[in-house]
Tab-separated table of C-alpha atoms in Angstrom:
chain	number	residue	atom	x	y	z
A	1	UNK	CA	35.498	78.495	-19.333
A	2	UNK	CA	38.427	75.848	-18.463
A	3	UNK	CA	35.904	74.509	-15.671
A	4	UNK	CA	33.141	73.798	-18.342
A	5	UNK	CA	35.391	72.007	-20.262
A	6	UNK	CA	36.406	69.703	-17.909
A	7	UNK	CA	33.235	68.851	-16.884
A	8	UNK	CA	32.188	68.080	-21.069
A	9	UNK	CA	34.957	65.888	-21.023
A	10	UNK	CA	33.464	63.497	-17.912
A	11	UNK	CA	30.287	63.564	-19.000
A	12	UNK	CA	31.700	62.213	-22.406
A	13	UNK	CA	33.909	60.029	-20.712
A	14	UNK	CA	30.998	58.297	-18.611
A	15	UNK	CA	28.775	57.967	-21.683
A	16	UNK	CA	31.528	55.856	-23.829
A	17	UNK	CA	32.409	53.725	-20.080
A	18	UNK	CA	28.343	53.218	-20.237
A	19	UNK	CA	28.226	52.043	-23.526
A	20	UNK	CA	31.258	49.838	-23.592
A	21	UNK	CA	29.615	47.873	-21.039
A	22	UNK	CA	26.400	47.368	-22.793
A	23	UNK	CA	28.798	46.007	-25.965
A	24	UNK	CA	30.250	43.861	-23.509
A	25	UNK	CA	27.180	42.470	-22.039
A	26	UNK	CA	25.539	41.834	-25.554
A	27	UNK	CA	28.820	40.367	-26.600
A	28	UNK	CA	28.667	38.094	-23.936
A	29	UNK	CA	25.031	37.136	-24.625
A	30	UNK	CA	25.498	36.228	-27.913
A	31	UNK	CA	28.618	33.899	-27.021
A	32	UNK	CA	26.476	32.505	-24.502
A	33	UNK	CA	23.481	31.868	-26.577
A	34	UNK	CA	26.122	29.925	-29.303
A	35	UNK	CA	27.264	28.246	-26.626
A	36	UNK	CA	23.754	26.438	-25.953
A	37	UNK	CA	22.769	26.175	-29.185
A	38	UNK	CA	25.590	24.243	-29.766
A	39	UNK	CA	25.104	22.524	-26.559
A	40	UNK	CA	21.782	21.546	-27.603
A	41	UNK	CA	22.021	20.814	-30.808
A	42	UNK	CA	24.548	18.074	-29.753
A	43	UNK	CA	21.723	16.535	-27.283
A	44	UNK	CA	19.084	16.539	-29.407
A	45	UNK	CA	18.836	15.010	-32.975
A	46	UNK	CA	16.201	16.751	-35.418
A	47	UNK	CA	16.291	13.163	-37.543
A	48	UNK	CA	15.566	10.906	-34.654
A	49	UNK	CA	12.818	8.238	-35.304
A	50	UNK	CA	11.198	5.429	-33.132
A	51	UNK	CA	13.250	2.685	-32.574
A	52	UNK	CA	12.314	-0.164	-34.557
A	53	UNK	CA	9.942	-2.955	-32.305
A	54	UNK	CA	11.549	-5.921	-31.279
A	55	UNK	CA	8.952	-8.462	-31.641
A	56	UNK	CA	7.878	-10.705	-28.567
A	57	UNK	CA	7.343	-13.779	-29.360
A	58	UNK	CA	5.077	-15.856	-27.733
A	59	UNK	CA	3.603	-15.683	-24.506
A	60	UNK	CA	4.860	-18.101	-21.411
A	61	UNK	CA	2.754	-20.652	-21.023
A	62	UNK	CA	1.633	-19.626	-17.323
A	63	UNK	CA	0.724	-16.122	-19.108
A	64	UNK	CA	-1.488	-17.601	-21.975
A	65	UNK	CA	-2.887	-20.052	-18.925
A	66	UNK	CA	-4.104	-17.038	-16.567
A	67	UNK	CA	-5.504	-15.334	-19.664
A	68	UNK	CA	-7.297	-18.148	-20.974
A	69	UNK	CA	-8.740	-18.567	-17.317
A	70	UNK	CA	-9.468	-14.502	-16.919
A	71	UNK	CA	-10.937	-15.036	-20.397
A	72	UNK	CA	-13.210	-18.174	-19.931
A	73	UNK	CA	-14.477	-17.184	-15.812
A	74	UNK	CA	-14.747	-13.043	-15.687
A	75	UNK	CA	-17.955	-13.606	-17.685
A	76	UNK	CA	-19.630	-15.036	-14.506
A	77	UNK	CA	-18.403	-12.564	-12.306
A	78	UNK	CA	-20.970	-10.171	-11.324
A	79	UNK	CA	-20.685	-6.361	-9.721
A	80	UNK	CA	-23.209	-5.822	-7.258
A	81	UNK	CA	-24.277	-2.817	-5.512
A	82	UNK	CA	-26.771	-2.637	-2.396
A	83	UNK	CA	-29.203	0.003	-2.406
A	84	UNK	CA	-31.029	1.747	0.872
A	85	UNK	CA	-33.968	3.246	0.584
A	86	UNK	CA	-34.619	7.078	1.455
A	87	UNK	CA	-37.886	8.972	0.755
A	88	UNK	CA	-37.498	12.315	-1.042
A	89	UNK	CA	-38.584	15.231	1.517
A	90	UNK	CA	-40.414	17.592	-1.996
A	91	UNK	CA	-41.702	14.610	-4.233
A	92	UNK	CA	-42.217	11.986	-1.560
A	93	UNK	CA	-41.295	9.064	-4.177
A	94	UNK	CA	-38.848	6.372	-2.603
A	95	UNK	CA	-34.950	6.809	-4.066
A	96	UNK	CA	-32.456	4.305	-4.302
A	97	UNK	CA	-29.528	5.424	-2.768
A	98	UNK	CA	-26.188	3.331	-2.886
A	99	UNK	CA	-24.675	1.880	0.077
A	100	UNK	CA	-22.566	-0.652	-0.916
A	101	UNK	CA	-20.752	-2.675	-3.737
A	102	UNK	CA	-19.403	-6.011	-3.792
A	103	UNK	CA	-19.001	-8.927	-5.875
A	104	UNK	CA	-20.332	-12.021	-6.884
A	105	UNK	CA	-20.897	-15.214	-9.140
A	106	UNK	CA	-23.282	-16.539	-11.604
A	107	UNK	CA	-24.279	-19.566	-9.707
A	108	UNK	CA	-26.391	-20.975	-12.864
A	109	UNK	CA	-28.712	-19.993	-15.876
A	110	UNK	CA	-31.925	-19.541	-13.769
A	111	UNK	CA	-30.315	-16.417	-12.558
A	112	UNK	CA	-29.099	-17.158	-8.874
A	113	UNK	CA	-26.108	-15.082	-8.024
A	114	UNK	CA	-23.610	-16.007	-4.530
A	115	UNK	CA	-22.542	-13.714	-3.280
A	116	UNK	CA	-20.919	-12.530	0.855
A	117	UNK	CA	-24.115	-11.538	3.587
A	118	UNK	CA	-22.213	-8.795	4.417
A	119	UNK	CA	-22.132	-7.118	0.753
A	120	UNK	CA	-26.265	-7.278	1.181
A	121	UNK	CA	-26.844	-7.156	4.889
A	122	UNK	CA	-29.260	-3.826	5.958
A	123	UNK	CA	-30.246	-3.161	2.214
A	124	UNK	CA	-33.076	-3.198	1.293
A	125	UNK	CA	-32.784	-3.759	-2.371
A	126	UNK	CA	-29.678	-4.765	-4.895
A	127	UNK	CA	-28.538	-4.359	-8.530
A	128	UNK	CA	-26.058	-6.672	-10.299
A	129	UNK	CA	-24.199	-5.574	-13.126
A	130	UNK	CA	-23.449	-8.437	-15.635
A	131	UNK	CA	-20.289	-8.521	-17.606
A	132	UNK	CA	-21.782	-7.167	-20.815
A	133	UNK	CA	-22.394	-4.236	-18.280
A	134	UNK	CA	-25.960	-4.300	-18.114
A	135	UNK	CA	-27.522	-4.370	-14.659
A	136	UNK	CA	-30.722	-5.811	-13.179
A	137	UNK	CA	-32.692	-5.542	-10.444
A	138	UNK	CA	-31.875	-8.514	-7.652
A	139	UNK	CA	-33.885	-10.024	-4.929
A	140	UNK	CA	-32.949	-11.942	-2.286
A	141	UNK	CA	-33.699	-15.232	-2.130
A	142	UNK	CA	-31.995	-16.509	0.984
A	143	UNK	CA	-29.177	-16.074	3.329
A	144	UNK	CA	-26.533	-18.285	5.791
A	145	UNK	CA	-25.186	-15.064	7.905
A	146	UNK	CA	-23.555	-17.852	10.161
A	147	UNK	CA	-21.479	-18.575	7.002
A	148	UNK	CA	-21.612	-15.217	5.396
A	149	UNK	CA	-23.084	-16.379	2.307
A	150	UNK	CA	-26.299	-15.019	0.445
A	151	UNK	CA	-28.151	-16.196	-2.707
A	152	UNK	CA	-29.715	-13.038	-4.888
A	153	UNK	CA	-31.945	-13.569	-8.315
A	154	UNK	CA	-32.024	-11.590	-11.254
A	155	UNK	CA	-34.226	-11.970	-14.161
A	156	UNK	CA	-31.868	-12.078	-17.477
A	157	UNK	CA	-31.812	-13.315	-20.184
A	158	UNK	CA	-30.195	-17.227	-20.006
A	159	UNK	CA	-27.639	-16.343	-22.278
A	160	UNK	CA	-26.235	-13.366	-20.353
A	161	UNK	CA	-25.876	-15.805	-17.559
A	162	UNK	CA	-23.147	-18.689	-17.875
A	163	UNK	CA	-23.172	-20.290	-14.303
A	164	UNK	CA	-18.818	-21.041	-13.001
A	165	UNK	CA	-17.423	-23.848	-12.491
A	166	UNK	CA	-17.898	-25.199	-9.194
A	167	UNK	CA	-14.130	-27.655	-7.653
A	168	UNK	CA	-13.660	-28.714	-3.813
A	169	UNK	CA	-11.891	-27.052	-0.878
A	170	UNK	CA	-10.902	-30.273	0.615
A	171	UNK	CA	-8.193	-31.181	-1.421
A	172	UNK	CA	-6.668	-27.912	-1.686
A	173	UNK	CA	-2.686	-27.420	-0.653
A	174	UNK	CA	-0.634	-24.793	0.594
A	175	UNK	CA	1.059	-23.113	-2.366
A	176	UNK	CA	-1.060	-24.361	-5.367
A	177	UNK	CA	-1.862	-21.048	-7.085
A	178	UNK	CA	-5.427	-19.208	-7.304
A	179	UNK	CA	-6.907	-16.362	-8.769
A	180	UNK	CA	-9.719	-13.776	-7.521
A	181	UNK	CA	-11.789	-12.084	-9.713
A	182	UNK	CA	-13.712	-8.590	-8.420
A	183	UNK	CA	-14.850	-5.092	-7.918
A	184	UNK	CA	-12.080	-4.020	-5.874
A	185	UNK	CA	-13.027	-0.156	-5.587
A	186	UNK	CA	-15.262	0.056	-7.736
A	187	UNK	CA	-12.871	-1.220	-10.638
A	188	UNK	CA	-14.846	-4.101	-11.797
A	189	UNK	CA	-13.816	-7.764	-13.457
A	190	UNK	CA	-10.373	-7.050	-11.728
A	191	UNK	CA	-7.597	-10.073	-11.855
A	192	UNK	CA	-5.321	-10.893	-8.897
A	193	UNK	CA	-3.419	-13.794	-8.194
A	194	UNK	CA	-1.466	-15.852	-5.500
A	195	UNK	CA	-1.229	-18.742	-3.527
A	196	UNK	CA	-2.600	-20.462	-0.692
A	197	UNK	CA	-0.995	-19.254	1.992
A	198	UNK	CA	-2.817	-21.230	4.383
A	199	UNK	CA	-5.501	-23.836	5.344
A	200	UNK	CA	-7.944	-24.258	8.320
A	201	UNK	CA	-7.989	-20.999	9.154
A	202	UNK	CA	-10.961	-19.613	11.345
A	203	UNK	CA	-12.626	-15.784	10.772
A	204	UNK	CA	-15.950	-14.543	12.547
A	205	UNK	CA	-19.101	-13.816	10.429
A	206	UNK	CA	-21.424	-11.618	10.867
A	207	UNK	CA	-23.027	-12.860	13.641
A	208	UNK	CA	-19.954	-13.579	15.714
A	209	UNK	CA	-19.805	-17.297	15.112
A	210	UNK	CA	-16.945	-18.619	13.671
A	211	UNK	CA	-16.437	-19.515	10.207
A	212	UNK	CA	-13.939	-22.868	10.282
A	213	UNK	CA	-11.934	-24.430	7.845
A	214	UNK	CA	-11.126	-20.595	5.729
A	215	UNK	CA	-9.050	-20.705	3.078
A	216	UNK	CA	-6.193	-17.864	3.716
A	217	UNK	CA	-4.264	-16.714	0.495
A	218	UNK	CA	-2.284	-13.815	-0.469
A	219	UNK	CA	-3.949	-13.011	-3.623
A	220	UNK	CA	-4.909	-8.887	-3.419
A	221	UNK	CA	-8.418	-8.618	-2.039
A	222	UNK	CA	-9.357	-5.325	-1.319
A	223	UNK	CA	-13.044	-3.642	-0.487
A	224	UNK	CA	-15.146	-4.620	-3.117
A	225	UNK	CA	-13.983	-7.781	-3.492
A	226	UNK	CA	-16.027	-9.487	-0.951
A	227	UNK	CA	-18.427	-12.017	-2.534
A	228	UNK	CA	-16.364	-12.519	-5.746
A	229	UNK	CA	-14.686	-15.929	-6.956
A	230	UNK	CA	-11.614	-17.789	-5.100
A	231	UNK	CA	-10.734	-19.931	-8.302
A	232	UNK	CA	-8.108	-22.772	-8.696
A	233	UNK	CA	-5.595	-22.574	-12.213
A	234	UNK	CA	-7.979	-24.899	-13.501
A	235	UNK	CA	-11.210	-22.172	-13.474
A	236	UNK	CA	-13.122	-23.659	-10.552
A	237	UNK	CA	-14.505	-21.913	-7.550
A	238	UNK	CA	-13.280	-23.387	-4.839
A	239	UNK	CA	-14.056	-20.681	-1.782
A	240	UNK	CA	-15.808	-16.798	-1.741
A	241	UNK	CA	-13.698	-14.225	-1.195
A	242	UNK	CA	-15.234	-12.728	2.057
A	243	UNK	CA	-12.261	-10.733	4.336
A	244	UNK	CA	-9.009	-9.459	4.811
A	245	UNK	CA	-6.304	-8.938	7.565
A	246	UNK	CA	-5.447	-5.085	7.344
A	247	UNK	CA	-4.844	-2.194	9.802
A	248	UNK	CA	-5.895	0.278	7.282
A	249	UNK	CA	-8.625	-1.330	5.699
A	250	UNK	CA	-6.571	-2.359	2.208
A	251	UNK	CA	-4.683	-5.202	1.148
A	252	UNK	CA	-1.985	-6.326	3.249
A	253	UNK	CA	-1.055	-9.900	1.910
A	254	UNK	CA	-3.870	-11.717	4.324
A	255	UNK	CA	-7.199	-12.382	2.881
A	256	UNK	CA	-10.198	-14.835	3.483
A	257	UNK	CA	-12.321	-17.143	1.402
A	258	UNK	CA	-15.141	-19.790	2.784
A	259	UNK	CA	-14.505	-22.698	1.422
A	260	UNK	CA	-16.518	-23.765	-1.423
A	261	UNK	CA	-17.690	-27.096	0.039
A	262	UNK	CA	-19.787	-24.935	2.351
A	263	UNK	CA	-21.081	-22.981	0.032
A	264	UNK	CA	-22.128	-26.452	-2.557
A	265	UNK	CA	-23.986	-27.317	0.674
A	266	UNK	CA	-25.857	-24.702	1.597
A	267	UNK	CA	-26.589	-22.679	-1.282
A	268	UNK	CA	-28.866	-25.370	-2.915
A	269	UNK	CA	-31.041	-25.126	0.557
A	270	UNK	CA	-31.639	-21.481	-0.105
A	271	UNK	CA	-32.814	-22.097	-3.773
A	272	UNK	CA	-35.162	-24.622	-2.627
A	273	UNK	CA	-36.381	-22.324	0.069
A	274	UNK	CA	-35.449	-24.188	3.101
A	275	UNK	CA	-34.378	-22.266	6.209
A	276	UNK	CA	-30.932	-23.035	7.479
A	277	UNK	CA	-31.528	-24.233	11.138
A	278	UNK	CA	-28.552	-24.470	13.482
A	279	UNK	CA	-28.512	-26.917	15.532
A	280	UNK	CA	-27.829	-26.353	19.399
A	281	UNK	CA	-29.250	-26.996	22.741
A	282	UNK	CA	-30.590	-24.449	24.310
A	283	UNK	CA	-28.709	-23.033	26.323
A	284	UNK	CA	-27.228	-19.739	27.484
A	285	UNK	CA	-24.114	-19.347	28.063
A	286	UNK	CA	-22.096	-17.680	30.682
A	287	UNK	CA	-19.433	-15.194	29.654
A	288	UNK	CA	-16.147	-17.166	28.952
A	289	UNK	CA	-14.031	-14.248	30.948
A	290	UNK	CA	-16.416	-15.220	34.184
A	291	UNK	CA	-15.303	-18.680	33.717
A	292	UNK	CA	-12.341	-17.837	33.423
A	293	UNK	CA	-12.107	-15.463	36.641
A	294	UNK	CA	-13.769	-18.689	38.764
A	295	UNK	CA	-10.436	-20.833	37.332
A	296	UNK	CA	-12.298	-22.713	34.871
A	297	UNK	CA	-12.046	-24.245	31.230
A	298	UNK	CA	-15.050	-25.116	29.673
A	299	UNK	CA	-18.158	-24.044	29.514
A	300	UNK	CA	-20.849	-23.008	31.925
A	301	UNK	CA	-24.482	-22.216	31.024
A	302	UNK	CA	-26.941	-20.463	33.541
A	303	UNK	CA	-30.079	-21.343	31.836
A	304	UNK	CA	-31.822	-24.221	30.267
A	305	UNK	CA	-35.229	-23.672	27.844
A	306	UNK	CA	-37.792	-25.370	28.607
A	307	UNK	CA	-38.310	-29.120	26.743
A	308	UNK	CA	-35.124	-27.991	25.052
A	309	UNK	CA	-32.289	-30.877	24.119
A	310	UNK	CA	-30.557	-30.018	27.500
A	311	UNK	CA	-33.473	-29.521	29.188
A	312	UNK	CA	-34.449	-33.526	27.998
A	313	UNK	CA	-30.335	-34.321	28.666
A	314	UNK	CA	-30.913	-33.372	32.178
A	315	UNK	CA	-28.342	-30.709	32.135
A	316	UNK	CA	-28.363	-28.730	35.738
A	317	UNK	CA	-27.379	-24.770	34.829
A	318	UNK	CA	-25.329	-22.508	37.352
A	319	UNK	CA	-27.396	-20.427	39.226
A	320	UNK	CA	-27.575	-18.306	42.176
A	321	UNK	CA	-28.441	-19.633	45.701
A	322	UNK	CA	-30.689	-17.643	48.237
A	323	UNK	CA	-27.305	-15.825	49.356
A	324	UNK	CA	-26.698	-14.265	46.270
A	325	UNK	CA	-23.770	-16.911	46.188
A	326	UNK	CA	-23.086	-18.949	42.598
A	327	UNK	CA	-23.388	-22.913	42.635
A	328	UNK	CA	-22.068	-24.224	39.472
A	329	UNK	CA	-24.058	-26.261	37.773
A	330	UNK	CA	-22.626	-28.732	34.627
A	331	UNK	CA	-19.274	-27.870	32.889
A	332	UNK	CA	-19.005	-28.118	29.881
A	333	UNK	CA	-15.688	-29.840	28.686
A	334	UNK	CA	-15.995	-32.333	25.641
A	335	UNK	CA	-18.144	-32.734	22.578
A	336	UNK	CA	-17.608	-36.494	21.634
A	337	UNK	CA	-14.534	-36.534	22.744
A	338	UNK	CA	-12.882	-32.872	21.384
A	339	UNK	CA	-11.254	-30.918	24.587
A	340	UNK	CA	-13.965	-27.692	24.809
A	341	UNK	CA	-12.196	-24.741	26.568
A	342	UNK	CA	-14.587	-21.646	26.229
A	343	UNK	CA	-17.435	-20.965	23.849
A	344	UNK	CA	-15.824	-21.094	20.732
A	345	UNK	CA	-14.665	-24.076	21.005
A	346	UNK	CA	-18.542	-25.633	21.637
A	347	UNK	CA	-19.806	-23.720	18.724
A	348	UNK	CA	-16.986	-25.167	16.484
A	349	UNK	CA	-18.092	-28.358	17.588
A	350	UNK	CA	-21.923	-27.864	16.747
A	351	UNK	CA	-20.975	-25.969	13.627
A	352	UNK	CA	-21.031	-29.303	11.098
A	353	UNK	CA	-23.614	-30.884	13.238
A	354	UNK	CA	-27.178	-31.940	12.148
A	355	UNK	CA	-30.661	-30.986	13.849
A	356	UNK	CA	-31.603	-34.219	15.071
A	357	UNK	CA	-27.882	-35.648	15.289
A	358	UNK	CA	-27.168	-37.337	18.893
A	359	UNK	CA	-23.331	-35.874	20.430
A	360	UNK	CA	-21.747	-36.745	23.294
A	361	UNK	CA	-21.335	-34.131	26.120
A	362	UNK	CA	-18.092	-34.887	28.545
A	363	UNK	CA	-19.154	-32.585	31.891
A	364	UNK	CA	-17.935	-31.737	35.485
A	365	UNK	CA	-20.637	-32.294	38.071
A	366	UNK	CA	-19.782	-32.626	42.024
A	367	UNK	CA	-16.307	-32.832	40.903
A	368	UNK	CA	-16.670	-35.820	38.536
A	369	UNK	CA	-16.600	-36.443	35.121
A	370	UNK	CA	-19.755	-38.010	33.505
A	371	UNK	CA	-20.558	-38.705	29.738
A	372	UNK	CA	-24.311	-37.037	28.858
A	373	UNK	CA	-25.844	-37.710	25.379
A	374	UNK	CA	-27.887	-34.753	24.208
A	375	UNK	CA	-29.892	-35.217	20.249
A	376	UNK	CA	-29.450	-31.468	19.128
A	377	UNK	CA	-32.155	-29.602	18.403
A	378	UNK	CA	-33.118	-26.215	15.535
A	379	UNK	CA	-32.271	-23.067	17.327
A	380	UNK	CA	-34.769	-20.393	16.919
């Protein structure tokens, strides 16, 4: 009987150990629990109301200058998206399918829109979206690839058309400011702005000829952008923003715009319908690393048309001779006077040229220097 009672008096002894530790523990809680109340109720403040608004004031007067501008040019900024067309396998209707977007500007109230080559090049049909966002079939009227530039037409209304503001490149100066208007992305009538960052700069169009005299700035243009405005603080046009300098593809301080004195001169041609011709005279050339293998600077040619300008110059061509060995014909090495070290440097020097102008050839034949005059002629 003394055995049971000492093992009562654990058991009991356990139970109270037990439940002092529970008091404990709840004790604990709740001094925790006033703890953060009070904590908290010292960080946060169940009267707090907004801070009263500080007002602005007006804006600077660069600020109410870029708005005015956004305000008065976005209007004849267009959003333009090039369609391909793709022939439903069950229905056999044709479908519009989008391949493209890219910018452009109301050039005036008839409904001609400028816009890059490249944002319409290998569609087959467009759509421009207006700035009251409704959109209209385009056409296209007429392209420059050489210069990247392409003229679309939309039939709208004349009042949903208000043509830009058209300045000059050739007075432009490193630093002034300028402002591009877009699509970058898809996000359209999109503001940017910068400076000139530089002038004379040279890209490649489309068709690997070089576009001189570019405009360089470090206003953001990104994908989409192509074709848009270049403006001046005063509203004006004065170059299309066409490329950028980027590894990945985005903006990376470097972008492009053809100059809008190009543009005043050969837009008009495509409205009236007249073909661009480039003058030339025909010619092939030899590749400028074979040139330059043989020791050379200038340029070589190893064909001559047929009545063409250098055919009527007299121009000999390298060629092969009955050993399979070259004889170099005429080198190339001045046009009127400008030093011409490989092909680029010709084609710069046809590129403001007239069909019909006369130029005067410097070349190296039998190891002397004679002057040829050549009256350039409309490559095919």
């Amino acid at each position: 009987m003394e055995r049971n009672h000492d093992q009562s008096g654990t058991a009991g002894t356990s139970r109270r150990q037990t439940w002092m530790a529970v008091l404990l523990l709840i004790l604990a809680a709740l001094f925790l629990y006033t703890q953060v109340r009070n904590w908290f109720a010292g960080v946060y403040n169940k009267g707090a109301v907004p801070r009263a608004v500080t007002p602005r004031g007006d804006l600077a007067e660069d600020e109410q200058g870029t708005i005015e501008l956004f305000k008065a040019t976005s209007p004849s900024v267009v959003y333009i998206t090039s369609l391909a067309m793709q022939q439903d396998f069950f229905s056999f209707r044709a479908l519009e399918i989008p391949r493209g977007t890219g910018s452009g500007f109301i050039w005036d109230r008839d409904g001609y829109i400028v816009t890059n080559f490249h944002v319409v090049a290998d569609s087959q049909a467009a759509r421009v979206t207006l700035a009251d966002q409704s959109t209209w079939s385009a056409r296209l009227v007429g392209a420059e690839p050489d210069k990247d530039i392409a003229v679309l037409k939309i039939d709208a209304p004349d009042r949903l058309l208000p043509p830009i503001a058209i300045g000059t490149s050739r007075d432009l100066l490193v630093g002034q400011k300028v402002f591009a208007i877009g699509n970058p992305f898809g996000f359209d009538q999109t503001l940017t702005t910068g400076v000139i960052s530089g002038l004379g700069r040279e890209i490649v169009s489309a068709t690997n000829r070089p576009i001189q005299g570019v405009i360089q700035t470090d206003a953001a243009i990104n994908p989409g952008n192509s074709g848009g405005p270049l403006l001046d603080s005063s509203g004006r046009v004065i170059g299309i923003n066409t490329a950028i300098v980027s590894p990945s593809g985005a903006y990376a301080g470097i972008g492009f715009a053809v100059p809008v004195d190009v543009v005043n001169r050969i837009v008009p041609r495509l409205i009236r319908g007249e073909q661009i011709q480039r003058p030339g005279l025909g010619i092939t050339l030899v590749e400028d690393f074979v040139v330059r293998r043989l020791g050379l600077k200038g340029v070589l040619f190893y064909d001559v048309v047929s009545g063409s300008a250098a055919d009527k110059a007299g121009l000999q061509p390298t060629r092969l001779d009955r050993r399979r060995r070259i004889v170099l014909g005429d080198l190339i090495i001045a046009v009127n006077g400008e030093p011409v070290e490989d092909t680029n440097d010709l084609l710069r020097a046809l590129d403001d040229r007239e069909v019909g102008e006369v130029i005067e050839l410097t070349i190296v034949r039998d190891d002397g220097e004679i002057q040829v005059s050549v009256t350039l002629q409309a490559l095919p």
